[in-house]
Coordinates of C-alpha atoms in Angstrom, one line a residue:
Chain A
X1 CA 20.9 -20.4 3.5
X2 CA 20.6 -19.6 -0.3
X3 CA 16.8 -19.7 -2.3
X4 CA 16.6 -19.6 -5.7
X5 CA 14.3 -17.0 -7.0
X6 CA 11.8 -19.3 -9.5
X7 CA 10.5 -16.1 -11.6
X8 CA 12.1 -12.4 -12.1
X9 CA 10.4 -10.0 -12.8
X10 CA 9.7 -8.5 -16.3
X11 CA 9.7 -4.7 -16.6
X12 CA 8.0 -3.0 -19.8
X13 CA 5.7 -0.1 -20.0
X14 CA 2.4 -1.1 -19.8
X15 CA 0.8 0.4 -16.5
X16 CA -0.3 -1.9 -14.2
X17 CA -3.2 -0.6 -14.4
X18 CA -4.2 -1.8 -17.5
X19 CA -3.6 -5.2 -17.3
X20 CA -6.7 -7.0 -16.4
X21 CA -7.5 -9.1 -14.8
X22 CA -8.0 -12.5 -16.8
X23 CA -4.3 -12.3 -17.4
X24 CA -2.7 -11.5 -13.9
X25 CA -5.0 -14.1 -13.6
X26 CA -2.8 -16.5 -15.5
X27 CA -0.3 -15.2 -14.7
X28 CA -0.7 -16.2 -11.4
X29 CA -1.5 -20.1 -11.7
X30 CA 1.4 -19.9 -13.2
X31 CA 2.6 -19.5 -9.6
X32 CA 4.2 -16.0 -11.3
X33 CA 5.0 -13.9 -7.7
X34 CA 4.5 -10.6 -9.8
X35 CA 1.5 -11.0 -10.5
X36 CA 0.0 -12.1 -6.8
X37 CA 1.9 -9.1 -6.1
X38 CA 0.0 -6.9 -8.3
X39 CA -3.1 -9.2 -7.4
X40 CA -2.6 -7.8 -3.8
X41 CA -2.1 -4.3 -4.5
X42 CA -5.4 -4.3 -7.0
X43 CA -7.1 -6.1 -4.5
X44 CA -5.8 -5.8 -1.0
X45 CA -7.8 -2.5 -0.1
X46 CA -10.7 -3.8 -1.0
X47 CA -10.4 -7.2 0.5
X48 CA -9.5 -4.6 4.3
X49 CA -12.5 -3.6 4.0
X50 CA -14.3 -6.6 3.3
X51 CA -12.7 -8.5 6.8
X52 CA -13.0 -5.1 8.4
X53 CA -16.5 -5.0 8.1
X54 CA -17.4 -8.9 7.9
X55 CA -15.5 -9.1 11.6
X56 CA -16.3 -5.3 13.4
X57 CA -15.4 -2.2 13.9
X58 CA -11.8 -2.6 15.8
X59 CA -10.9 -5.5 14.5
X60 CA -7.8 -6.4 13.7
X61 CA -7.4 -7.9 10.6
X62 CA -3.2 -8.6 9.2
X63 CA -3.4 -12.0 9.8
X64 CA -6.6 -12.8 7.8
X65 CA -5.6 -10.2 5.2
X66 CA -1.9 -12.5 5.5
X67 CA -4.1 -15.9 5.3
X68 CA -6.5 -14.6 2.3
X69 CA -4.2 -13.9 -0.2
X70 CA -1.8 -16.8 0.5
X71 CA -4.8 -19.3 0.5
X72 CA -5.0 -17.5 -3.1
X73 CA -1.7 -18.9 -3.7
X74 CA -1.9 -22.0 -2.5
X75 CA -5.5 -21.9 -4.6
X76 CA -4.8 -20.4 -7.4
X77 CA -5.1 -23.4 -9.9
X78 CA -8.4 -24.1 -8.9
X79 CA -9.6 -20.4 -10.4
X80 CA -10.9 -22.1 -13.9
X81 CA -13.1 -19.0 -15.1
X82 CA -9.9 -16.1 -15.1
X83 CA -12.5 -13.3 -15.6
X84 CA -14.0 -14.5 -12.3
X85 CA -10.6 -13.4 -10.2
X86 CA -12.7 -11.2 -7.9
X87 CA -15.5 -13.4 -7.1
X88 CA -12.4 -16.4 -5.9
X89 CA -10.7 -13.9 -3.7
X90 CA -14.5 -12.8 -2.2
X91 CA -14.9 -16.1 -1.8
X92 CA -11.9 -17.1 0.2
X93 CA -12.7 -14.1 2.5
X94 CA -16.2 -14.8 2.8
X95 CA -14.2 -18.4 3.9
X96 CA -11.2 -16.8 5.9
X97 CA -13.8 -14.1 7.5
X98 CA -16.0 -17.1 8.6
X99 CA -13.3 -19.1 10.3
X100 CA -12.6 -16.0 12.4
X101 CA -15.6 -14.9 13.8
X102 CA -16.3 -18.5 14.7
X103 CA -13.2 -18.7 16.8
X104 CA -14.0 -15.8 18.4
X105 CA -17.2 -17.2 19.2
X106 CA -15.5 -20.1 20.9
X107 CA -12.7 -17.8 22.2
X108 CA -15.5 -16.2 23.4
X109 CA -17.6 -19.4 25.3
X110 CA -14.8 -20.2 27.4
X111 CA -14.4 -16.7 28.8
X112 CA -17.9 -17.4 30.2
X113 CA -18.7 -13.3 28.8
X114 CA -22.1 -12.6 30.7
X115 CA -23.6 -11.7 28.0
X116 CA -22.5 -13.4 24.8
X117 CA -21.3 -10.5 23.1
X118 CA -18.4 -10.4 21.0
X119 CA -15.8 -7.6 23.4
X120 CA -16.2 -3.7 21.9
X121 CA -13.2 -2.5 20.3
X122 CA -12.0 0.3 21.0
X123 CA -12.5 3.0 18.2
X124 CA -10.8 6.3 17.0
X125 CA -11.0 8.9 19.3
X126 CA -12.6 11.3 15.9
X127 CA -15.7 9.1 15.5
X128 CA -18.4 10.4 15.7
X129 CA -19.6 9.4 18.7
X130 CA -23.0 8.7 17.9
X131 CA -22.7 7.2 14.9
X132 CA -20.1 5.0 16.4
X133 CA -22.5 3.4 18.9
X134 CA -24.9 3.4 16.8
X135 CA -22.1 0.9 14.2
X136 CA -21.9 -0.8 18.1
X137 CA -25.3 -1.3 18.1
X138 CA -25.8 -2.8 14.8
X139 CA -23.2 -5.0 15.2
X140 CA -24.6 -6.7 18.2
X141 CA -27.0 -7.9 16.2
X142 CA -25.3 -9.3 13.6
X143 CA -23.2 -10.8 16.5
X144 CA -26.4 -12.5 17.3
X145 CA -26.3 -14.2 12.8
X146 CA -24.8 -17.0 12.2
X147 CA -21.1 -16.3 10.7
X148 CA -22.9 -16.9 6.8
X149 CA -25.4 -14.0 7.8
X150 CA -24.0 -11.9 9.2
X151 CA -21.8 -11.5 6.1
X152 CA -23.8 -12.4 3.5
X153 CA -25.6 -8.9 5.4
X154 CA -23.1 -7.2 5.8
X155 CA -21.8 -7.5 1.3
X156 CA -25.1 -6.8 0.7
X157 CA -25.6 -3.5 3.5
X158 CA -22.1 -2.2 4.1
X159 CA -20.3 -3.2 1.7
X160 CA -23.3 -2.5 -1.0
X161 CA -22.2 -5.7 -3.6
X162 CA -25.2 -6.8 -5.6
X163 CA -26.8 -9.7 -5.1
X164 CA -25.4 -11.7 -7.9
X165 CA -22.5 -10.5 -6.7
X166 CA -23.0 -12.1 -2.8
X167 CA -23.8 -15.0 -4.4
X168 CA -21.1 -15.5 -7.0
X169 CA -19.2 -14.8 -2.8
X170 CA -21.4 -17.5 -1.3
X171 CA -21.0 -19.7 -4.7
X172 CA -25.0 -19.9 -4.5
X173 CA -27.2 -19.2 -6.6
X174 CA -29.0 -15.8 -7.1
X175 CA -32.1 -16.9 -5.6
X176 CA -30.6 -18.4 -2.7
X177 CA -29.4 -15.5 -1.8
X178 CA -32.4 -13.2 -1.6
X179 CA -34.2 -16.2 0.0
X180 CA -31.7 -15.5 2.9
X181 CA -31.4 -12.1 2.8
X182 CA -35.0 -11.3 3.1
X183 CA -34.8 -14.0 5.7
X184 CA -32.0 -11.6 7.6
X185 CA -33.4 -8.4 6.7
X186 CA -36.2 -9.1 8.9
X187 CA -34.2 -10.2 11.3
X188 CA -32.5 -8.0 11.3
X189 CA -34.4 -5.1 10.8
X190 CA -36.9 -6.1 13.5
X191 CA -34.2 -6.1 16.1
X192 CA -33.1 -2.2 14.8
X193 CA -36.4 -1.2 14.8
X194 CA -36.7 -1.7 18.9
X195 CA -32.9 0.2 19.6
X196 CA -34.5 3.7 20.1
X197 CA -30.7 4.5 18.7
X198 CA -30.9 1.9 15.2
X199 CA -34.3 3.2 14.6
X200 CA -33.0 6.9 13.5
X201 CA -30.6 5.9 11.4
X202 CA -33.7 3.6 9.4
X203 CA -35.1 6.9 8.4
X204 CA -39.4 6.5 8.4
X205 CA -39.4 3.7 7.3
X206 CA -38.3 2.6 10.9
X207 CA -40.8 4.1 12.9
X208 CA -44.9 3.2 13.2
X209 CA -47.3 6.5 12.9
X210 CA -50.0 6.8 15.8
X211 CA -52.9 7.5 14.4
X212 CA -52.3 8.4 10.8
X213 CA -49.3 10.7 12.5
X214 CA -45.4 9.7 12.6
X215 CA -44.6 9.6 16.3
X216 CA -41.3 11.3 17.1
Chain B
X1 CA -52.5 3.5 17.0
X2 CA -51.8 2.6 13.0
X3 CA -48.5 0.5 12.2
X4 CA -47.6 1.3 8.7
X5 CA -47.1 -2.1 6.8
X6 CA -43.0 -2.6 5.8
X7 CA -42.5 -4.0 2.5
X8 CA -39.6 -5.8 1.4
X9 CA -38.5 -3.3 -1.0
X10 CA -39.0 -0.1 2.3
X11 CA -37.7 -2.8 4.7
X12 CA -34.2 -2.7 2.6
X13 CA -33.6 0.5 1.5
X14 CA -34.1 1.2 5.4
X15 CA -31.5 -1.2 6.4
X16 CA -29.2 0.1 3.1
X17 CA -29.4 4.0 4.7
X18 CA -27.8 2.0 7.8
X19 CA -25.7 0.4 5.9
X20 CA -24.1 3.3 4.3
X21 CA -24.0 4.6 7.3
X22 CA -22.1 1.6 8.9
X23 CA -20.0 1.8 5.7
X24 CA -18.4 5.3 6.4
X25 CA -17.7 4.4 10.6
X26 CA -16.1 1.7 9.6
X27 CA -13.7 2.4 6.5
X28 CA -11.5 0.4 6.4
X29 CA -8.7 1.8 5.9
X30 CA -5.3 2.4 6.9
X31 CA -2.2 4.6 6.9
X32 CA 0.0 4.7 4.2
X33 CA 3.0 3.6 6.3
X34 CA 0.9 0.7 7.5
X35 CA -0.1 -0.5 3.6
X36 CA 3.8 -0.7 3.4
X37 CA 4.3 -3.0 5.8
X38 CA 1.8 -5.0 4.9
X39 CA 3.0 -5.2 1.5
X40 CA 6.3 -6.7 2.9
X41 CA 5.1 -8.8 5.1
X42 CA 2.8 -10.8 2.2
X43 CA 6.4 -10.9 0.1
X44 CA 7.7 -12.1 2.7
X45 CA 5.3 -14.8 3.1
X46 CA 4.8 -15.0 -0.7
X47 CA 8.8 -16.2 -0.7
X48 CA 8.9 -18.5 1.5
X49 CA 5.7 -20.2 0.6
X50 CA 6.9 -20.1 -3.1
X51 CA 10.0 -21.4 -1.4
X52 CA 8.2 -23.9 0.8
X53 CA 6.3 -25.6 -2.2
X54 CA 10.1 -26.8 -3.8
X55 CA 10.0 -29.6 -1.0
X56 CA 8.7 -32.9 -0.1
X57 CA 6.2 -32.3 3.0
X58 CA 7.5 -34.8 4.3
X59 CA 10.8 -33.4 4.7
X60 CA 9.2 -30.2 5.7
X61 CA 7.4 -32.0 8.5
X62 CA 10.3 -33.8 9.2
X63 CA 12.7 -31.0 10.0
X64 CA 9.7 -29.3 12.3
X65 CA 9.2 -32.4 14.1
X66 CA 13.1 -32.2 15.3
X67 CA 13.2 -28.7 15.9
X68 CA 9.7 -28.6 17.9
X69 CA 12.0 -31.3 19.7
X70 CA 15.0 -29.3 20.2
X71 CA 13.2 -25.9 21.5
X72 CA 11.2 -27.5 23.6
X73 CA 14.5 -30.0 24.6
X74 CA 17.1 -27.3 25.2
X75 CA 14.5 -24.2 25.5
X76 CA 14.8 -22.1 23.1
X77 CA 13.4 -22.0 19.6
X78 CA 15.1 -22.6 15.8
X79 CA 14.5 -19.7 13.0
X80 CA 15.9 -19.7 10.0
X81 CA 17.5 -16.4 8.9
X82 CA 14.5 -15.2 6.6
X83 CA 15.7 -13.8 3.1
X84 CA 16.1 -11.3 1.5
X85 CA 13.3 -10.0 -0.5
X86 CA 12.4 -7.6 -2.8
X87 CA 9.7 -5.4 -4.9
X88 CA 10.2 -3.8 -8.0
X89 CA 8.9 -0.2 -8.0
X90 CA 7.9 -0.1 -11.8
X91 CA 5.0 0.7 -13.6
X92 CA 3.7 -2.8 -14.5
X93 CA 4.2 -6.7 -14.0
X94 CA 4.9 -8.7 -16.8
X95 CA 5.6 -12.7 -16.1
X96 CA 8.9 -13.1 -17.6
X97 CA 12.0 -14.4 -16.6
X98 CA 13.9 -11.2 -16.7
X99 CA 14.4 -8.1 -15.4
X100 CA 14.2 -5.9 -19.1
X101 CA 13.9 -2.4 -19.1
X102 CA 12.5 -0.8 -22.1
X103 CA 14.8 1.7 -23.9
X104 CA 11.7 3.8 -23.8
X105 CA 10.4 3.0 -20.5
X106 CA 12.3 5.3 -17.6
X107 CA 14.6 3.8 -15.9
X108 CA 13.4 0.5 -12.7
X109 CA 14.2 0.5 -9.9
X110 CA 14.4 -2.2 -7.6
X111 CA 14.1 -2.1 -3.7
X112 CA 15.2 -5.7 -1.0
X113 CA 14.3 -5.8 1.8
X114 CA 16.9 -5.2 3.9
X115 CA 17.2 -1.5 1.9
X116 CA 19.5 -1.9 -0.5
X117 CA 18.4 -1.0 -4.4
X118 CA 18.5 -1.4 -8.4
X119 CA 18.4 0.7 -10.9
X120 CA 18.4 -0.2 -14.1
X121 CA 18.7 2.1 -16.5
X122 CA 16.5 2.1 -20.0
X123 CA 17.2 -0.4 -22.6
X124 CA 19.0 -2.5 -19.6
X125 CA 18.6 -6.5 -19.5
X126 CA 19.3 -8.5 -16.3
X127 CA 17.9 -10.7 -13.2
X128 CA 17.9 -11.3 -9.7
X129 CA 20.1 -14.6 -10.2
X130 CA 19.6 -15.2 -6.6
X131 CA 18.5 -14.5 -3.2
X132 CA 19.6 -15.1 0.4
X133 CA 19.4 -14.1 4.3
X134 CA 23.0 -12.1 3.9
X135 CA 22.5 -11.1 -0.1
X136 CA 21.3 -11.2 -3.3
X137 CA 23.4 -12.3 -6.7
X138 CA 22.5 -10.1 -9.2
X139 CA 22.9 -11.0 -13.3
X140 CA 23.7 -7.7 -15.2
X141 CA 23.2 -9.5 -19.4
X142 CA 23.5 -6.3 -21.4
X143 CA 23.2 -2.4 -20.2
X144 CA 23.4 0.1 -17.2
X145 CA 22.4 -0.5 -14.0
X146 CA 23.3 1.2 -10.5
X147 CA 23.9 -0.9 -7.2
X148 CA 23.1 0.6 -3.7
X149 CA 24.1 -2.2 -1.0
X150 CA 23.7 -1.1 3.0
X151 CA 26.5 -2.2 5.2
X152 CA 25.7 -4.5 7.6
X153 CA 28.5 -7.0 9.0
X154 CA 27.6 -9.8 7.5
X155 CA 26.6 -9.3 4.5
X156 CA 27.4 -10.6 0.9
X157 CA 26.7 -9.5 -2.2
X158 CA 27.3 -10.3 -6.0
X159 CA 27.2 -8.5 -9.2
X160 CA 27.7 -10.5 -12.8
X161 CA 28.1 -8.9 -15.3
X162 CA 28.4 -10.3 -18.4
X163 CA 31.5 -12.6 -17.9
X164 CA 32.9 -9.9 -14.8
X165 CA 31.8 -11.2 -11.1
X166 CA 31.7 -8.2 -8.3
X167 CA 31.9 -9.1 -4.7
X168 CA 30.8 -6.4 -2.7
X169 CA 30.6 -5.7 1.7
X170 CA 27.9 -2.3 1.0
X171 CA 29.1 -0.2 -1.0
X172 CA 27.4 2.0 -3.8
X173 CA 28.2 1.8 -7.5
X174 CA 27.2 2.2 -11.4
X175 CA 28.0 -1.5 -13.4
X176 CA 27.1 -1.7 -17.0
X177 CA 28.1 -3.8 -19.7
X178 CA 28.0 -4.2 -23.3
X179 CA 28.0 -7.8 -25.0
X180 CA 28.4 -6.1 -28.4
X181 CA 31.3 -3.9 -27.6
X182 CA 33.3 -6.2 -25.3
X183 CA 33.0 -3.5 -22.9
X184 CA 32.6 -3.3 -19.4
X185 CA 32.6 -0.2 -16.5
X186 CA 32.2 0.2 -13.0
X187 CA 32.1 3.0 -11.1
X188 CA 32.6 3.3 -7.3
X189 CA 30.8 5.9 -5.4
X190 CA 31.4 4.5 -2.1
X191 CA 32.5 1.3 -0.3
X192 CA 35.3 -1.0 -1.1
X193 CA 34.6 -3.7 -4.2
X194 CA 36.6 -6.1 -6.5
X195 CA 35.8 -7.5 -9.7
X196 CA 37.2 -10.8 -11.4
X197 CA 36.8 -11.4 -15.1
X198 CA 39.2 -11.3 -18.3
X199 CA 42.2 -9.3 -17.5
X200 CA 41.1 -9.1 -13.7
X201 CA 41.5 -13.0 -12.9
X202 CA 43.0 -11.8 -10.0
X203 CA 40.7 -9.9 -9.0
X204 CA 41.3 -5.9 -9.0
X205 CA 40.6 -3.8 -5.7
X206 CA 38.6 -0.9 -6.0
X207 CA 38.0 2.3 -3.9
X208 CA 35.4 5.0 -3.9
X209 CA 36.4 7.3 -6.7
X210 CA 37.5 5.3 -8.9
X211 CA 35.7 4.1 -12.0
X212 CA 37.7 0.7 -14.2
X213 CA 36.9 0.4 -18.2
X214 CA 37.9 -3.2 -20.0
X215 CA 38.1 -3.1 -23.2
X216 CA 37.9 -6.9 -24.2
X217 CA 38.2 -6.3 -28.0
X218 CA 41.0 -4.4 -27.3
X219 CA 43.1 -6.1 -24.4
X220 CA 42.8 -3.2 -22.7
X221 CA 42.2 -2.5 -18.6
X222 CA 43.1 0.4 -16.8
X223 CA 41.3 2.2 -13.4
X224 CA 40.8 6.5 -13.2
X225 CA 40.0 8.8 -10.6
X226 CA 36.5 10.6 -11.3
X227 CA 36.5 12.2 -8.4
X228 CA 37.4 11.9 -4.7
X229 CA 35.2 9.2 -2.4
X230 CA 31.9 11.2 -3.3
X231 CA 29.2 10.0 -0.6
X232 CA 30.0 8.0 2.9
X233 CA 29.3 4.6 2.8
X234 CA 26.0 3.9 3.3
X235 CA 24.2 2.1 6.5
X236 CA 21.7 -0.2 8.0
X237 CA 18.6 2.6 9.4
X238 CA 19.4 1.8 13.0
X239 CA 23.2 3.8 11.9
X240 CA 20.9 6.8 10.7
X241 CA 20.4 10.5 10.8
X242 CA 19.0 12.7 8.7
X243 CA 16.4 14.4 7.3
X244 CA 15.7 12.3 4.9
X245 CA 15.5 9.5 6.8
X246 CA 18.8 7.9 5.2
X247 CA 19.0 9.7 2.3
X248 CA 21.0 12.8 3.3
X249 CA 23.9 11.1 3.9
X250 CA 23.2 7.9 1.3
X251 CA 24.9 7.0 -2.0
X252 CA 23.0 8.6 -4.7
X253 CA 21.9 5.4 -6.7
X254 CA 21.9 6.9 -10.2
X255 CA 25.4 6.7 -12.7
X256 CA 27.1 10.0 -12.2
X257 CA 27.2 12.3 -14.8
X258 CA 30.0 12.7 -17.1
X259 CA 31.2 16.1 -16.0
X260 CA 32.2 15.3 -12.0
X261 CA 31.7 19.1 -11.7
X262 CA 28.0 19.5 -12.7
X263 CA 27.6 19.0 -8.4
X264 CA 28.5 23.0 -8.5
X265 CA 26.9 25.9 -8.9
X266 CA 23.3 26.3 -9.5
X267 CA 21.5 23.4 -8.1
X268 CA 18.5 23.8 -10.5
X269 CA 18.1 20.5 -10.5
X270 CA 17.8 20.0 -14.7
X271 CA 21.6 18.9 -15.8
X272 CA 22.5 19.3 -19.4
X273 CA 21.9 15.6 -20.2
X274 CA 18.5 15.2 -17.9
X275 CA 14.8 16.3 -18.2
X276 CA 13.8 18.5 -16.1
X277 CA 12.1 17.8 -12.8
X278 CA 9.5 18.2 -14.0
X279 CA 9.1 16.1 -17.1
X280 CA 10.4 13.3 -15.3
X281 CA 7.9 13.3 -12.8
X282 CA 5.4 14.0 -15.6
X283 CA 7.2 10.1 -16.8
X284 CA 6.9 8.8 -13.6
X285 CA 10.6 8.8 -12.4
X286 CA 9.5 9.4 -9.2
X287 CA 11.9 8.0 -8.3
X288 CA 15.0 9.3 -9.9
X289 CA 13.6 12.8 -9.3
X290 CA 13.7 12.0 -5.0
X291 CA 17.4 10.7 -5.8
X292 CA 18.8 14.0 -7.6
X293 CA 17.6 16.2 -4.6
X294 CA 19.5 13.8 -2.3
X295 CA 22.5 14.0 -4.4
X296 CA 22.3 17.3 -4.3
X297 CA 21.5 17.2 -0.6
X298 CA 17.6 18.7 0.3
X299 CA 18.9 21.5 1.9
X300 CA 21.1 23.3 -0.8
X301 CA 18.1 21.8 -3.3
X302 CA 15.6 23.5 -1.5
X303 CA 16.6 26.7 -1.1
X304 CA 18.6 26.9 -4.8
X305 CA 16.0 25.1 -6.8
X306 CA 13.4 27.1 -9.0
X307 CA 10.1 26.8 -8.0
X308 CA 8.7 24.2 -11.2
X309 CA 11.4 22.2 -9.3
X310 CA 9.8 22.4 -6.5
X311 CA 7.1 21.9 -7.2
X312 CA 8.2 18.4 -9.1
X313 CA 9.5 17.0 -6.1
X314 CA 6.7 17.8 -4.4
X315 CA 4.5 15.6 -7.0
X316 CA 7.5 13.5 -6.6
X317 CA 8.0 13.3 -2.6
X318 CA 4.2 12.8 -2.3
X319 CA 3.5 10.0 -4.6
X320 CA 6.1 8.2 -3.4
X321 CA 5.0 8.8 0.4
X322 CA 7.5 10.6 1.5
X323 CA 6.1 12.9 3.6
X324 CA 9.0 14.4 5.0
X325 CA 10.5 15.7 2.0
X326 CA 7.2 16.4 1.2
X327 CA 6.3 18.9 3.4
X328 CA 9.6 20.4 3.3
X329 CA 9.4 21.2 -0.6
X330 CA 5.9 22.7 -0.2
X331 CA 7.1 25.2 2.9
X332 CA 9.5 25.5 1.0
X333 CA 7.7 26.9 -1.8
X334 CA 5.6 29.3 0.4
X335 CA 8.8 30.8 1.6
X336 CA 10.7 31.5 -1.3
X337 CA 7.5 31.7 -3.7
X338 CA 4.7 33.3 -1.8
X339 CA 2.8 35.0 -3.9
X340 CA 2.9 32.4 -6.3
X341 CA -0.3 30.1 -7.6
X342 CA 2.1 27.2 -6.8
X343 CA 2.7 28.3 -2.8
X344 CA -1.4 28.8 -2.5
X345 CA -2.2 25.1 -3.9
X346 CA 0.9 24.0 -1.0
X347 CA -1.3 25.3 1.3
X348 CA -4.0 23.2 0.1
X349 CA -1.7 20.4 -0.1
X350 CA -0.2 20.9 3.3
X351 CA -4.2 20.4 4.9
X352 CA -3.6 17.1 2.8
X353 CA -0.7 15.9 4.2
X354 CA -1.5 17.0 7.5
X355 CA -4.7 14.9 7.6
X356 CA -4.2 13.0 10.1
X357 CA -3.4 16.0 12.8
X358 CA -7.1 17.2 12.0
X359 CA -6.5 20.5 13.8
X360 CA -3.5 21.0 11.5
X361 CA -5.1 20.8 8.5
X362 CA -8.2 22.6 9.3
X363 CA -5.7 25.3 9.5
X364 CA -3.9 24.7 6.5
X365 CA -7.0 24.8 4.3
X366 CA -8.2 27.7 6.5
X367 CA -5.4 29.3 5.3
X368 CA -6.1 28.3 1.1
X369 CA -9.0 29.1 1.4
X370 CA -8.6 32.4 1.9
X371 CA -5.6 33.0 0.0
X372 CA -7.4 31.5 -2.8
X373 CA -11.4 32.1 -2.6
X374 CA -12.1 31.4 -6.2
X375 CA -8.7 28.5 -6.0
X376 CA -8.3 25.1 -8.2
X377 CA -8.9 23.4 -5.2
X378 CA -11.1 25.7 -2.6
X379 CA -14.4 23.4 -2.6
X380 CA -12.5 20.6 -1.6
X381 CA -10.5 22.1 1.1
X382 CA -14.0 23.6 2.4
X383 CA -15.4 20.1 1.9
X384 CA -12.4 18.6 3.6
X385 CA -12.1 21.4 7.1
X386 CA -16.4 20.2 7.3
X387 CA -15.0 16.6 7.3
X388 CA -12.0 17.3 9.8
X389 CA -13.9 19.5 12.0
X390 CA -17.1 17.3 12.2
X391 CA -14.5 14.5 13.3
X392 CA -12.8 17.0 16.0
X393 CA -15.4 18.6 16.9
X394 CA -18.7 16.6 16.6
X395 CA -21.6 17.7 13.8
X396 CA -22.8 20.8 16.2
X397 CA -19.2 22.4 15.1
X398 CA -19.5 21.0 12.2
X399 CA -23.3 23.4 10.8
X400 CA -21.1 26.8 10.0
X401 CA -18.9 24.8 7.4
X402 CA -21.6 22.9 6.7
X403 CA -23.8 26.1 5.5
X404 CA -20.9 28.1 4.0
X405 CA -20.4 24.8 1.9
X406 CA -23.5 24.5 0.6
X407 CA -24.2 28.4 0.0
X408 CA -20.5 28.8 -2.2
X409 CA -21.2 25.5 -3.9
X410 CA -24.2 23.4 -3.6
X411 CA -23.3 20.9 -6.0
X412 CA -20.1 20.5 -4.4
X413 CA -19.2 16.8 -3.6
X414 CA -19.6 16.9 0.2
X415 CA -23.1 18.5 -0.8
X416 CA -25.2 16.0 -0.1
X417 CA -22.9 15.5 3.6
X418 CA -23.4 19.3 3.8
X419 CA -27.2 18.9 3.3
X420 CA -27.0 16.3 6.1
X421 CA -25.2 18.3 9.4
X422 CA -26.8 20.8 8.3
X423 CA -30.6 19.6 9.0
X424 CA -29.9 18.5 11.9

């Protein structure tokens, strides 16, 4: 079997890191595999991070990571504003993550687990056990949210994205994101405050005062 | 009991704090090997995707259905061999139709998924004309290139250089073509090839150590012996052994120097015609330096190179993810030039290389801090030791390290973490 390789690569003296997103996106829109490879190099660590944090610690995300960039290749012409490459990739990442989360729920339901929470994945043995337990409990709270709410929470509070970036990633207005995150944060905060381990990570805010004194 | 009302800002800040903790516990990072594997997988997927998008969907569906039926009927699943893919190890990617290395740039390297590689020298122009499951077709439009093909039983590669065609099955050679001068050269370093073209229409077979020169303007063709066969035929990884993961026994990808005796004597790594390893690493020629070390033989390079060359070799190896080579080069610096600043820095870098084994990393950081308490990397070494001790032994064991860090580097990069641990 033989294939004519469509677009070999030009090598020039311009470092890859000096090529902006607009140029990469333009080249990628033309189907240039070199541009897609460069976009992978630039954004796969970020996408992987979002997937791992969105799907939960210990999650295997390699298939989802590949899917994100292949979906970008297939839908490359849909990116109209080439300066919005990062947001576009975020959007695809969220859709892939949401699909995976929904699939997990269905698989979990079919396995008829006792409490409906997702499987506990093995963590690295050298982790801080207390923090690891806290993260496990946090994700148990997030498991009770729907996929979009969970991912919005993770993007803003764990990945640290600004609200405008979260809005762009979801393709909604800033006002919509603020409204949704306000509802989500009330719910997650209340659950975390009720957990005797997680409350310690909420700082002073998480601790109710008793007769004017802070409860220990 | 009075419950303080939580403002949305307070709640937001608290959740940010919780989120930051979660982020440190879920970094989402992988090893360099995993990253490389993931990257390769994407390149292969992308190549298949590009091929498939040129075929009408109903043809794919029909073939898939037929294959599925056949698989179900015969009890096996049909599978097409994967096409070879390649990646260009170069500073930049720009949308053009061929490979072009400016004369002012370092050599460019093309790595193929079967382990073969192509080096284009400054000023060279060429293209990967076709990809197959058992090889590829390379076109050299102008300039000089080195091709190293990994031998496999069904390997079939071809190189077109101007009007000349070279068929290869597993070999390493340098090839050059100048359209202006009508001059063709090929130097075979291992294996055998057959060259066809003007003045060689019946095909000329070359063996290792032979050089073919064809001057079309003068109508002259000649084969000369440049050396005895210099290296064994490069083979697929399953048949290789050696410290360099195969590099030690493979033919070098770069063109040999004009003097076949250049390898004798002092192996400083800096030949008369080439810049020093230090300069080449500074210019980004990591592969070239590693290839030179392989050509010299790693053991020889480590025992006879100058200190600057050892430093450059270690840097090149670290950049290219060759931790095995980097480790040996750093250890050689410490063994041979123990009193030098570079040797002390090598201790810190050995700690960095060993971070997947925290106890080993901690030992190296301790050694660096002991040898160079005011060294350039003292703060970094102590900070990384803090992280490693915390990871291995928990916060109580890390607390004394945190105290020391805060005492010595109260405004350092790890100060916040040290304070957090020290306050527990």
